[in-house]
PDB file of N, CA, C and O in Angstrom:
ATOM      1  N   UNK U1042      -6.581  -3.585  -6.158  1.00 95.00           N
ATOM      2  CA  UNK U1042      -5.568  -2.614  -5.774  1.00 95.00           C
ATOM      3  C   UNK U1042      -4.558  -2.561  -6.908  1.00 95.00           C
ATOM      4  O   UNK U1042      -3.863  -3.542  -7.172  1.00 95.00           O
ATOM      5  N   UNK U1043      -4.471  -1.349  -7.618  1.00 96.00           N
ATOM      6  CA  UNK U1043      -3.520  -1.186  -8.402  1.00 96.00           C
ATOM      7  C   UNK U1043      -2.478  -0.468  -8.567  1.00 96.00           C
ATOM      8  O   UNK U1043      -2.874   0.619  -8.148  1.00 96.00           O
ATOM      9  N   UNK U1044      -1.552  -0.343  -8.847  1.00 96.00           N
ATOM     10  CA  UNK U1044      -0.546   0.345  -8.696  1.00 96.00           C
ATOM     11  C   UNK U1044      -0.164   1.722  -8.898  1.00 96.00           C
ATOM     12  O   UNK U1044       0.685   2.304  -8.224  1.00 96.00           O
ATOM     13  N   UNK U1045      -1.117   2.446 -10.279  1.00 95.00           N
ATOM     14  CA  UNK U1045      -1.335   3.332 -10.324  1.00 95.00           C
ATOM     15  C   UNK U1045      -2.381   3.739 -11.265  1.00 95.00           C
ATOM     16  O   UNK U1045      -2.846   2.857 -11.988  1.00 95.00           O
ATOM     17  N   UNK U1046      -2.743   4.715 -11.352  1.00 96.00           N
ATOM     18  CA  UNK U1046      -4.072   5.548 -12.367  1.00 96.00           C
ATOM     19  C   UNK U1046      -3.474   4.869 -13.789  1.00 96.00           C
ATOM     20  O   UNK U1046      -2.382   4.346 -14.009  1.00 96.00           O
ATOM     21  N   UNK U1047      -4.970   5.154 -14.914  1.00 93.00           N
ATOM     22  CA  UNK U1047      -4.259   4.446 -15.905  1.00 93.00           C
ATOM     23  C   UNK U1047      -3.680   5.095 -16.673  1.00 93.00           C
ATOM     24  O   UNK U1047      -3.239   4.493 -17.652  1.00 93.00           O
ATOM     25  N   UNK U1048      -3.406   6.716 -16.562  1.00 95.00           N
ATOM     26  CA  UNK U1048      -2.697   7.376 -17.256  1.00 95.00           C
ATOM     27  C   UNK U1048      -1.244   7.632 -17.150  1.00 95.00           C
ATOM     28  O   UNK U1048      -0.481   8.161 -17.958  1.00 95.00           O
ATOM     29  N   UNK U1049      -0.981   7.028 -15.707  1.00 95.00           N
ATOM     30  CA  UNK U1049       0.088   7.469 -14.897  1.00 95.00           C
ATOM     31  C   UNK U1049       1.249   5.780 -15.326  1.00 95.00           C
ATOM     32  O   UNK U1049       0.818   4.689 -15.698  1.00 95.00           O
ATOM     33  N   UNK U1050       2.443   6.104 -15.130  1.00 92.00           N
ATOM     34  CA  UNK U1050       3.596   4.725 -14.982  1.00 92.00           C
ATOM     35  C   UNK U1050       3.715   4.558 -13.409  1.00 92.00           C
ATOM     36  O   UNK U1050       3.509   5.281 -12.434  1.00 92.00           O
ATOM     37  N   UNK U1051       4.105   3.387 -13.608  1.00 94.00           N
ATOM     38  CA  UNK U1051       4.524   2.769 -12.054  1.00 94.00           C
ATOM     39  C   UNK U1051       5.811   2.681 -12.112  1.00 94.00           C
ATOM     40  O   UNK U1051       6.512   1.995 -12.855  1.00 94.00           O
ATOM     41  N   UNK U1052       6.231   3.774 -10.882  1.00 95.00           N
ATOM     42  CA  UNK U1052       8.061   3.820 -10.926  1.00 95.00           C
ATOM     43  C   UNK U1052       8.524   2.434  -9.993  1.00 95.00           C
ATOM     44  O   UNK U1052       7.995   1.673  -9.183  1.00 95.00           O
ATOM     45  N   UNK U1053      10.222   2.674 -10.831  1.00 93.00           N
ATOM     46  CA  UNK U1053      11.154   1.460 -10.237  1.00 93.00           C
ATOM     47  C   UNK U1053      12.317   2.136  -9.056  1.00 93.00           C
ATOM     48  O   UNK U1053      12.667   3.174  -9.618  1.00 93.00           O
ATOM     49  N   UNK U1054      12.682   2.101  -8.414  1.00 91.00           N
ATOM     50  CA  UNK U1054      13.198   2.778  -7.729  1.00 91.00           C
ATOM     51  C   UNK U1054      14.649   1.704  -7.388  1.00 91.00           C
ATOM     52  O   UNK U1054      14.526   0.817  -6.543  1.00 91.00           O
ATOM     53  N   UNK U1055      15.904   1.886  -8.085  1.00 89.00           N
ATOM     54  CA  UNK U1055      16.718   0.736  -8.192  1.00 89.00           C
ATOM     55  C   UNK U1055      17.264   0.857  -6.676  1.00 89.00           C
ATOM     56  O   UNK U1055      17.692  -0.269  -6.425  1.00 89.00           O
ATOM     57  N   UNK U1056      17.441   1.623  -5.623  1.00 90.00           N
ATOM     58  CA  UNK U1056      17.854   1.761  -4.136  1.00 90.00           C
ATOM     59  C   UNK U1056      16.691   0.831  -3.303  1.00 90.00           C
ATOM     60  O   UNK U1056      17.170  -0.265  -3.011  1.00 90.00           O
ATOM     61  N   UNK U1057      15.430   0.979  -2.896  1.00 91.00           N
ATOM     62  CA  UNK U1057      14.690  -0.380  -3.498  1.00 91.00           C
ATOM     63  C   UNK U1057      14.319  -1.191  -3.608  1.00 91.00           C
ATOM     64  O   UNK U1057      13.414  -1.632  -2.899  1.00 91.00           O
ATOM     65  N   UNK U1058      15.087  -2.044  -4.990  1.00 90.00           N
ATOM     66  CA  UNK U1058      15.654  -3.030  -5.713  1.00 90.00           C
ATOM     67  C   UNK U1058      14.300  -3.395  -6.304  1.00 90.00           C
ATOM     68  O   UNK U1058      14.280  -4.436  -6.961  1.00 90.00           O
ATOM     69  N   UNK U1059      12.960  -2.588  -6.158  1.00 94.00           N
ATOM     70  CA  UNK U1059      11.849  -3.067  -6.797  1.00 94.00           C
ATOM     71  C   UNK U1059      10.887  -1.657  -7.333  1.00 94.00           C
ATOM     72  O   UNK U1059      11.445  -0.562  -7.411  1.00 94.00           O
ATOM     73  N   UNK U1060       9.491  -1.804  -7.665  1.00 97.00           N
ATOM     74  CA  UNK U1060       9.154  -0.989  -7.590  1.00 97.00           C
ATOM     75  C   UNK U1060       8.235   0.108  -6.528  1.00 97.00           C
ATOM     76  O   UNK U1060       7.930  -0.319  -5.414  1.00 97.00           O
ATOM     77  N   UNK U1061       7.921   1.183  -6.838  1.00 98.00           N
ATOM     78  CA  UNK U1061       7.882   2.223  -5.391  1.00 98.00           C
ATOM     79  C   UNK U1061       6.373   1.312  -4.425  1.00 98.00           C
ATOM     80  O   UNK U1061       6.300   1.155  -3.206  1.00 98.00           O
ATOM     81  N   UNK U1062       5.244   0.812  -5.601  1.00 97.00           N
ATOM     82  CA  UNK U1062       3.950   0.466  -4.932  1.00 97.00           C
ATOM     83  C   UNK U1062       4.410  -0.768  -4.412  1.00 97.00           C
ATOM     84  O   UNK U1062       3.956  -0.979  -3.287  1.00 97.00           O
ATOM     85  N   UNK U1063       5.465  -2.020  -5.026  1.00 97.00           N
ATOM     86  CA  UNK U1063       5.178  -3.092  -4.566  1.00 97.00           C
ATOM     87  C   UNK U1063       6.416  -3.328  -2.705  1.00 97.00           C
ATOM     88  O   UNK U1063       6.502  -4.038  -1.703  1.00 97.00           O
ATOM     89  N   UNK U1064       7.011  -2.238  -3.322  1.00 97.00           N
ATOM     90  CA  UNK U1064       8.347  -2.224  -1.618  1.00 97.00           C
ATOM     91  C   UNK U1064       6.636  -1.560  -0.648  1.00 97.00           C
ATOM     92  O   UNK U1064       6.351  -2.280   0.308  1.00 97.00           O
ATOM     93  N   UNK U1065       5.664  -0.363  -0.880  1.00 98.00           N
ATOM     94  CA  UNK U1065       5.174   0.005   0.247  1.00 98.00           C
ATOM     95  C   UNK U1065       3.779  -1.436   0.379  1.00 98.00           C
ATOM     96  O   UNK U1065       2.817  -1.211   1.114  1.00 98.00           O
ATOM     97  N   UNK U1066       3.830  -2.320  -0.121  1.00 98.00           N
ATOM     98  CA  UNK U1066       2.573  -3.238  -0.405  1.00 98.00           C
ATOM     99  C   UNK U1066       2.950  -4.409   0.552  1.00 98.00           C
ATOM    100  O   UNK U1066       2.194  -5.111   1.223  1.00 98.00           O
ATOM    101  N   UNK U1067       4.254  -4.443   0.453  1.00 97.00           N
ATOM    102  CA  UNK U1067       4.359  -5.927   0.813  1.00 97.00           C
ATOM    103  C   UNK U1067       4.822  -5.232   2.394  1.00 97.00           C
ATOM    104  O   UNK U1067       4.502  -5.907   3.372  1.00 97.00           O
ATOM    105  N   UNK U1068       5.492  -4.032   2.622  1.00 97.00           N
ATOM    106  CA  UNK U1068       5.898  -3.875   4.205  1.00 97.00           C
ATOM    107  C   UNK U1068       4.135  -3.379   4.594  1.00 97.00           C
ATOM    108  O   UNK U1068       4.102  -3.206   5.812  1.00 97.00           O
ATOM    109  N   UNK U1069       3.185  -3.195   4.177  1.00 98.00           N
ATOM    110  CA  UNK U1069       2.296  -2.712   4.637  1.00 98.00           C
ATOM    111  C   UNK U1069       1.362  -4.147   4.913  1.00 98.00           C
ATOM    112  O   UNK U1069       1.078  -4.178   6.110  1.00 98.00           O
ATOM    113  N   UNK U1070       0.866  -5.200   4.264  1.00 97.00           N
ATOM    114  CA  UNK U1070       0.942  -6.719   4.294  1.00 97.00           C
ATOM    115  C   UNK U1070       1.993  -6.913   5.638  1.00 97.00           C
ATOM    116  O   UNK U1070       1.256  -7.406   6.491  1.00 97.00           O
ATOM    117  N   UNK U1071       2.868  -6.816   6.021  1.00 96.00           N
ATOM    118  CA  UNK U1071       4.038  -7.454   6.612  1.00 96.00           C
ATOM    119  C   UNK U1071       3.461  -6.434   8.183  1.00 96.00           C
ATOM    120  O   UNK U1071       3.910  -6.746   9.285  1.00 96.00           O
ATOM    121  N   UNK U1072       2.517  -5.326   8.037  1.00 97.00           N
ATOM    122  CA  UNK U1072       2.227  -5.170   9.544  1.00 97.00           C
ATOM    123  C   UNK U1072       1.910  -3.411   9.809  1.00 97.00           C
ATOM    124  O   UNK U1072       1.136  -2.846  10.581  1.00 97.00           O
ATOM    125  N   UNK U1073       3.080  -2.777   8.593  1.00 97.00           N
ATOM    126  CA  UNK U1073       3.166  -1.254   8.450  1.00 97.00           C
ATOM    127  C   UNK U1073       1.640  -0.435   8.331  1.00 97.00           C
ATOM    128  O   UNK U1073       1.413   0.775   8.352  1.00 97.00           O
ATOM    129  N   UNK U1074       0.711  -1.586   8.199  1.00 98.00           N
ATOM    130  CA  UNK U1074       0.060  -0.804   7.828  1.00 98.00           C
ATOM    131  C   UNK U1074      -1.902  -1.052   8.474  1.00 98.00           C
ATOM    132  O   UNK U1074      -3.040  -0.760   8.106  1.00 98.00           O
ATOM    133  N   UNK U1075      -1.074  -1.894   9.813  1.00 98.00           N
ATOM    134  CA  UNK U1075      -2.133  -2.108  11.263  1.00 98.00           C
ATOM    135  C   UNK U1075      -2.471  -0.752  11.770  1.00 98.00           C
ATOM    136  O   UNK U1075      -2.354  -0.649  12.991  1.00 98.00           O
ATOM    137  N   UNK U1076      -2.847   0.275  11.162  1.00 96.00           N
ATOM    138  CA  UNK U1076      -2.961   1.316  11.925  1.00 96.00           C
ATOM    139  C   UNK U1076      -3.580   1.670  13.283  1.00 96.00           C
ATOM    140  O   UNK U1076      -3.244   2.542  14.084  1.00 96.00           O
ATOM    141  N   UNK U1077      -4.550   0.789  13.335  1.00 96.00           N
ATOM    142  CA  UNK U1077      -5.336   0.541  15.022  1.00 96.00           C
ATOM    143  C   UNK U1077      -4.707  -0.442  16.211  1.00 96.00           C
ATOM    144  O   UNK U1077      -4.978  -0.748  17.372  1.00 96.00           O
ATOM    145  N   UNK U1078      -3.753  -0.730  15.258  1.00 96.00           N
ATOM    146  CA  UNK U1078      -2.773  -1.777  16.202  1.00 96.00           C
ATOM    147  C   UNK U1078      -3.784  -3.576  16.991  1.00 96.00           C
ATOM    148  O   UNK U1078      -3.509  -4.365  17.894  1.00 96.00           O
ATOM    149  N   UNK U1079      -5.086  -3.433  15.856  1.00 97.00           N
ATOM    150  CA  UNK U1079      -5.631  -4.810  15.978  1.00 97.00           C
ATOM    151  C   UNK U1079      -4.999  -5.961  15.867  1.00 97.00           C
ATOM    152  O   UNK U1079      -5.653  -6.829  16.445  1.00 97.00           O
ATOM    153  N   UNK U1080      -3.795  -6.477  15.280  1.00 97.00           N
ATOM    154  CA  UNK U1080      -2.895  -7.668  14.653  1.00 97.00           C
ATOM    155  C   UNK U1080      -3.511  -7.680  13.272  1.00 97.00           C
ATOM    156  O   UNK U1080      -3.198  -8.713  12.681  1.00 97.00           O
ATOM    157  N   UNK U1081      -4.272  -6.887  12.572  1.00 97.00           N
ATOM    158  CA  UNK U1081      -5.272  -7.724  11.545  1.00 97.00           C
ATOM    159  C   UNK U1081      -5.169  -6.180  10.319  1.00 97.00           C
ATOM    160  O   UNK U1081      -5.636  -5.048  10.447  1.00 97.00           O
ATOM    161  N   UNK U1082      -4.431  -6.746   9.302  1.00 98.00           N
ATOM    162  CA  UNK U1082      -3.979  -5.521   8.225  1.00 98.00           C
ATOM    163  C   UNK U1082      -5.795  -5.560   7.427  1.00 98.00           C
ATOM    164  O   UNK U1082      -6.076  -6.587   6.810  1.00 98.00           O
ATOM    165  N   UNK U1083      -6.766  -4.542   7.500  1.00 98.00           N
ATOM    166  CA  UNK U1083      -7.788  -4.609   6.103  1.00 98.00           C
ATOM    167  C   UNK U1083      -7.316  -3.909   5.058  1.00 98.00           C
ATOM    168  O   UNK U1083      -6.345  -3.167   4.909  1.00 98.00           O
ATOM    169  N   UNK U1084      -8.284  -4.326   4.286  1.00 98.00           N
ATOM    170  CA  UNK U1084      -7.774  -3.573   2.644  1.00 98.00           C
ATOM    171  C   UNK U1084      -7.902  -2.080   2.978  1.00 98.00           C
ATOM    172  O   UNK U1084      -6.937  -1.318   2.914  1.00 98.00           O
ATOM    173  N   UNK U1085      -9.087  -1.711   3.323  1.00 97.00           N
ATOM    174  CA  UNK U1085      -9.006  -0.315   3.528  1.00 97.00           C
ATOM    175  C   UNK U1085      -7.835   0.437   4.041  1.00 97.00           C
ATOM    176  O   UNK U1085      -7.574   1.480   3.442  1.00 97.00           O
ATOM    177  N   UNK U1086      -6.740  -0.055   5.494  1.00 98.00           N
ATOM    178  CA  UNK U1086      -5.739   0.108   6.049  1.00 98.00           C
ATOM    179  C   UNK U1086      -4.748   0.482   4.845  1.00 98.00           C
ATOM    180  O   UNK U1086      -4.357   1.569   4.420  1.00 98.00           O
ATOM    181  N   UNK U1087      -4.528  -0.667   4.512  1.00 98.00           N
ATOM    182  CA  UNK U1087      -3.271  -1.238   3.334  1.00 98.00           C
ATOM    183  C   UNK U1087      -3.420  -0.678   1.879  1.00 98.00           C
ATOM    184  O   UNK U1087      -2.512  -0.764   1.053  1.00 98.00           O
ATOM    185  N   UNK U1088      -4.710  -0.062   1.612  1.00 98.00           N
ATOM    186  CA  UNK U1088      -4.949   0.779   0.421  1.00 98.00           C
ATOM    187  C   UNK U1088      -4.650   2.589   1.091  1.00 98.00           C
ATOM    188  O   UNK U1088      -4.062   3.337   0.309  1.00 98.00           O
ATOM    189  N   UNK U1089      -4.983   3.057   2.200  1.00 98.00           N
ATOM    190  CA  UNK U1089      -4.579   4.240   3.297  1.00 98.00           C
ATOM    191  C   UNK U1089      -2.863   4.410   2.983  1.00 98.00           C
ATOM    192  O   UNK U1089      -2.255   5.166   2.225  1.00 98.00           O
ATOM    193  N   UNK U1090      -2.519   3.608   3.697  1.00 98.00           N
ATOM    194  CA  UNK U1090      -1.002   3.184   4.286  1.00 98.00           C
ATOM    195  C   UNK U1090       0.148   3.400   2.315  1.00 98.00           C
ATOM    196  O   UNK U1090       0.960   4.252   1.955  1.00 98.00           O
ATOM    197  N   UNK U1091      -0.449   2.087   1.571  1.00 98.00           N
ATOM    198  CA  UNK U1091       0.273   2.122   0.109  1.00 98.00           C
ATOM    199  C   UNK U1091      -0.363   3.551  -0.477  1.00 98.00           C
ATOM    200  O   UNK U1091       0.571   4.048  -1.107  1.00 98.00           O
ATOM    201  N   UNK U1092      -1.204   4.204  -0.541  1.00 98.00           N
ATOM    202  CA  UNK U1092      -1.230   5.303  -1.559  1.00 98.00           C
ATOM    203  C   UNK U1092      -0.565   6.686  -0.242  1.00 98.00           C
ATOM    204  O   UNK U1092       0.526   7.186  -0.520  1.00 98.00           O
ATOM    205  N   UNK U1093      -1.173   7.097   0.864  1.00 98.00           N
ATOM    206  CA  UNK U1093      -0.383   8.347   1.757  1.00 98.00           C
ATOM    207  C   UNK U1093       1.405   7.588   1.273  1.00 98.00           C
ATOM    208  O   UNK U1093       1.824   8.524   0.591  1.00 98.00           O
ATOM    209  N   UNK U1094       2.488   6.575   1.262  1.00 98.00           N
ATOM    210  CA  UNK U1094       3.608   6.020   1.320  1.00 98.00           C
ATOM    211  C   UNK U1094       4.311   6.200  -0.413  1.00 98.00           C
ATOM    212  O   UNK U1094       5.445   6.646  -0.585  1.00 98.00           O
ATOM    213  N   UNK U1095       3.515   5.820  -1.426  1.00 98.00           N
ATOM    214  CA  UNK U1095       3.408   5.779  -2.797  1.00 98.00           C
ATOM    215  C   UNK U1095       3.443   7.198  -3.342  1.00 98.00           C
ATOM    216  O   UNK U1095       4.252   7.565  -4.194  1.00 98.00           O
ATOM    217  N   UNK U1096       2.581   7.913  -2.833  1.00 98.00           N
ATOM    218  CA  UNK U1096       2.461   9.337  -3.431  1.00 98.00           C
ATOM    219  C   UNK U1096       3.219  10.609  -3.133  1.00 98.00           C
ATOM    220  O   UNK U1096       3.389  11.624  -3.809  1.00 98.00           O
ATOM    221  N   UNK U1097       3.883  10.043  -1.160  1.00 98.00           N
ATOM    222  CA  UNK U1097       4.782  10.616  -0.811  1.00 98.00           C
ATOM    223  C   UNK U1097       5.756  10.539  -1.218  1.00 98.00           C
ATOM    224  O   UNK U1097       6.398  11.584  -1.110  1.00 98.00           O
ATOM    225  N   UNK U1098       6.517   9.323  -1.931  1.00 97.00           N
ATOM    226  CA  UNK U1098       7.654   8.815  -1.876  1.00 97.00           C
ATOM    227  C   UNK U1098       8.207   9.136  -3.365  1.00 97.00           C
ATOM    228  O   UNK U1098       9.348   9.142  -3.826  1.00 97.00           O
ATOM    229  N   UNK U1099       6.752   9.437  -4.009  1.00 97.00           N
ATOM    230  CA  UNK U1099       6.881   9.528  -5.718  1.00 97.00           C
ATOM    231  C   UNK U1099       6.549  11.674  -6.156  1.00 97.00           C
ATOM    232  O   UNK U1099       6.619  12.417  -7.134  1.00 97.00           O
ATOM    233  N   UNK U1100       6.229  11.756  -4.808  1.00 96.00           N
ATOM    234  CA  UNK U1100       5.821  13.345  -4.876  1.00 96.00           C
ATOM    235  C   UNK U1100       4.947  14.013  -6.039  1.00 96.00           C
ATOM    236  O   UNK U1100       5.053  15.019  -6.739  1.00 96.00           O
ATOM    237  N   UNK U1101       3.800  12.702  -5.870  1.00 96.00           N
ATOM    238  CA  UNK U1101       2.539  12.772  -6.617  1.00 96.00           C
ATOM    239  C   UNK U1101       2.548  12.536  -7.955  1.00 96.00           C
ATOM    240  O   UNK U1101       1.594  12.840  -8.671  1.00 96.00           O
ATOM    241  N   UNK U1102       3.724  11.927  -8.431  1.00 97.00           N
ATOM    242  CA  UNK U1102       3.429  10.897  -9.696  1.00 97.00           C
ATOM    243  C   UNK U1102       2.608   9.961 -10.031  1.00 97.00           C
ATOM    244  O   UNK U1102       2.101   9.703 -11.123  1.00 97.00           O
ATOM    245  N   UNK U1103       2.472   9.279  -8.635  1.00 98.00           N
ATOM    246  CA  UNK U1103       1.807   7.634  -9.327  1.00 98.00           C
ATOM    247  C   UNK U1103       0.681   7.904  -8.247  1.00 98.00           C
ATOM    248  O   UNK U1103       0.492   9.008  -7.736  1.00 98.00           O
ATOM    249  N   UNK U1104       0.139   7.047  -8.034  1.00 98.00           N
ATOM    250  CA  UNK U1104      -1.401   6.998  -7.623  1.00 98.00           C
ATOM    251  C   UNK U1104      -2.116   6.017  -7.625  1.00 98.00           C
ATOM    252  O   UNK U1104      -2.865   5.643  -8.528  1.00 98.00           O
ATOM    253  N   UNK U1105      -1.842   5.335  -6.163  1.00 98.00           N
ATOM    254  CA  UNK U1105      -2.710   3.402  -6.397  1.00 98.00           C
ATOM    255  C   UNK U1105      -3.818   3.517  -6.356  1.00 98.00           C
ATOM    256  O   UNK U1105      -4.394   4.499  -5.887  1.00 98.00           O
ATOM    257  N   UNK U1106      -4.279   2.667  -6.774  1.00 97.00           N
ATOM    258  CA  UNK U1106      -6.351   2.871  -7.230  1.00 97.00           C
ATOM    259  C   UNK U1106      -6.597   2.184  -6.554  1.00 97.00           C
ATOM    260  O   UNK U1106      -5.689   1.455  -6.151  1.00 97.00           O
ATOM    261  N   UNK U1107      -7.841   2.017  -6.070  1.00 97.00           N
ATOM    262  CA  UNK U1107      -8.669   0.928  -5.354  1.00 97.00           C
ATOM    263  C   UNK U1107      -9.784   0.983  -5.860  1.00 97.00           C
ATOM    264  O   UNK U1107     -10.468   2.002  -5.762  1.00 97.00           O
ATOM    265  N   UNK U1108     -10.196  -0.117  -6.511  1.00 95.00           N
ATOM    266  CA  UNK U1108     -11.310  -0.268  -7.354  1.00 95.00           C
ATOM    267  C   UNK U1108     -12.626  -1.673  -6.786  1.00 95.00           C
ATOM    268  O   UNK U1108     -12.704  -2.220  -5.686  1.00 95.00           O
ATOM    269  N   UNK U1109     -13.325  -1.847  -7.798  1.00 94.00           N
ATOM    270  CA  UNK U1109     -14.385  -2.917  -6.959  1.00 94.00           C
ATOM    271  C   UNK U1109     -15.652  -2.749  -5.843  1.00 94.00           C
ATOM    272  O   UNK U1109     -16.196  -1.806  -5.268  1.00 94.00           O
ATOM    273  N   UNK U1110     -15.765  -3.871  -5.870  1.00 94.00           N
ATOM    274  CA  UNK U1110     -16.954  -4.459  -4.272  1.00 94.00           C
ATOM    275  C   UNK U1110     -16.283  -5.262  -3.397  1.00 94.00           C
ATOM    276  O   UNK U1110     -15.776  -6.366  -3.590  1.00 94.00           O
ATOM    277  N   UNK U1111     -16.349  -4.404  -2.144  1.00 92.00           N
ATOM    278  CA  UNK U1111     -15.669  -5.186  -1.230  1.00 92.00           C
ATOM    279  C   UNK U1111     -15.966  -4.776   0.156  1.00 92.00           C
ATOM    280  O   UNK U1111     -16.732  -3.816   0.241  1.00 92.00           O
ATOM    281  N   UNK U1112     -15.582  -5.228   1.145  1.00 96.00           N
ATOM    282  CA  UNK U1112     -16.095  -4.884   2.565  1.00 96.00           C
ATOM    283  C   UNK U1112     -14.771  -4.134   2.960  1.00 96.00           C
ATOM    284  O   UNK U1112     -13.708  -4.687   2.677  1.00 96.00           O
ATOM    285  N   UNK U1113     -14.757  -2.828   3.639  1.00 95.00           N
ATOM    286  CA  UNK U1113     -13.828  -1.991   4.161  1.00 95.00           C
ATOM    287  C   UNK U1113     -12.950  -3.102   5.152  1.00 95.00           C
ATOM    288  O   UNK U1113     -11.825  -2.863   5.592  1.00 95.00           O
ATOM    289  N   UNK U1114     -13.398  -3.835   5.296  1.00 96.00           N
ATOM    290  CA  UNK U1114     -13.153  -4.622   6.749  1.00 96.00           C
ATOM    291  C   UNK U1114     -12.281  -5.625   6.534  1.00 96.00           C
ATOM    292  O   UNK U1114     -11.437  -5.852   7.401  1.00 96.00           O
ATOM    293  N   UNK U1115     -12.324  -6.392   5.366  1.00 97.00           N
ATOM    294  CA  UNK U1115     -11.701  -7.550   4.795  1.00 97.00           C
ATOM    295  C   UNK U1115     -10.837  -7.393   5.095  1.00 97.00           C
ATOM    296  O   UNK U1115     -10.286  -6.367   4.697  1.00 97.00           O
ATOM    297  N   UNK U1116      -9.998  -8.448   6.157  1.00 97.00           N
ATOM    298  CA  UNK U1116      -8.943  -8.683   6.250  1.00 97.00           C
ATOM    299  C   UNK U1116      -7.957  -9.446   5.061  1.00 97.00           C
ATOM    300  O   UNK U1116      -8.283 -10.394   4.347  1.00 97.00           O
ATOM    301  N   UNK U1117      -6.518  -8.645   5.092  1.00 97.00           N
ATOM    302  CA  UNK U1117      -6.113  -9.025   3.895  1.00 97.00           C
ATOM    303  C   UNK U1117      -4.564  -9.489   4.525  1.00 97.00           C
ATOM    304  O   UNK U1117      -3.804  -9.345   3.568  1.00 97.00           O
ATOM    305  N   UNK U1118      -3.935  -9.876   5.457  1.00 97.00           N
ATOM    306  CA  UNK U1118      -2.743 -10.358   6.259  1.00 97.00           C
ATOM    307  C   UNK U1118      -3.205  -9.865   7.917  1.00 97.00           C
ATOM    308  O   UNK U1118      -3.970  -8.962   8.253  1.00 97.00           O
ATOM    309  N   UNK U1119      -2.368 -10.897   8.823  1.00 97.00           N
ATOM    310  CA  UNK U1119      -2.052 -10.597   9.481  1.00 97.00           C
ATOM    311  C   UNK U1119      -0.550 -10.544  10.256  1.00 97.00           C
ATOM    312  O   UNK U1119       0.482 -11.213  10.198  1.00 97.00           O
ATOM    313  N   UNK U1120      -1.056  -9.269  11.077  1.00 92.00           N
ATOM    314  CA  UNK U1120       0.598  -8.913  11.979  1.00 92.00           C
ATOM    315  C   UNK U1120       1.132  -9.912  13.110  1.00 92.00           C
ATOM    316  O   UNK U1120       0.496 -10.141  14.139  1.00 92.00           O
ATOM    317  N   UNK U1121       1.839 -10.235  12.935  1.00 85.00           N
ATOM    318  CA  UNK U1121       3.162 -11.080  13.634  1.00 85.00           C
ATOM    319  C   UNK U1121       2.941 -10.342  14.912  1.00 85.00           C
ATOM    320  O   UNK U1121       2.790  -9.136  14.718  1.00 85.00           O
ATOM    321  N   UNK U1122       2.850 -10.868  16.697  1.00 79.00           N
ATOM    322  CA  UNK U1122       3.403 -10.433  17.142  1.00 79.00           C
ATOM    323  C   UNK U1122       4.629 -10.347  17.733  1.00 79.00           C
ATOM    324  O   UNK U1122       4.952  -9.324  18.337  1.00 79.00           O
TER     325      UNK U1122
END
């Protein structure tokens, strides 16, 4: 999962206090981004959730990649209840 295309920059957004992929990465990790409401964030979810959040927020500047072999399913955090 990367932050953005390789032609593209990864913005900082000082309101924030970090940058735009890693503020929607870590609240999406943190639960934002359970969309079936299982307790159980997958990559697929959390790659959904960070690029629709990233691209909105950047109004199609940046663009997180998802690259590799991997199972849609892989759980990658889970939600707190």
């Amino acid at each position: 999962l990367m932050s953005s295309k390789a032609e593209e920059l990864s913005l900082e957004d000082h309101g924030l206090r970090q940058g735009v992929f890693t503020y929607y990465l870590l609240r999406g990790l943190k639960g934002q981004a359970d969309t079936n409401g299982d307790y159980l964030v997958t990559i697929r979810e959390l790659y959904i959730y960070v690029y629709t959040k990233v691209r909105d927020y950047t109004s199609g500047v940046q663009t997180p990649v998802l690259t590799g072999v991997y199972d849609n399913n892989m759980p990658v955090a889970v939600r707190r209840q």
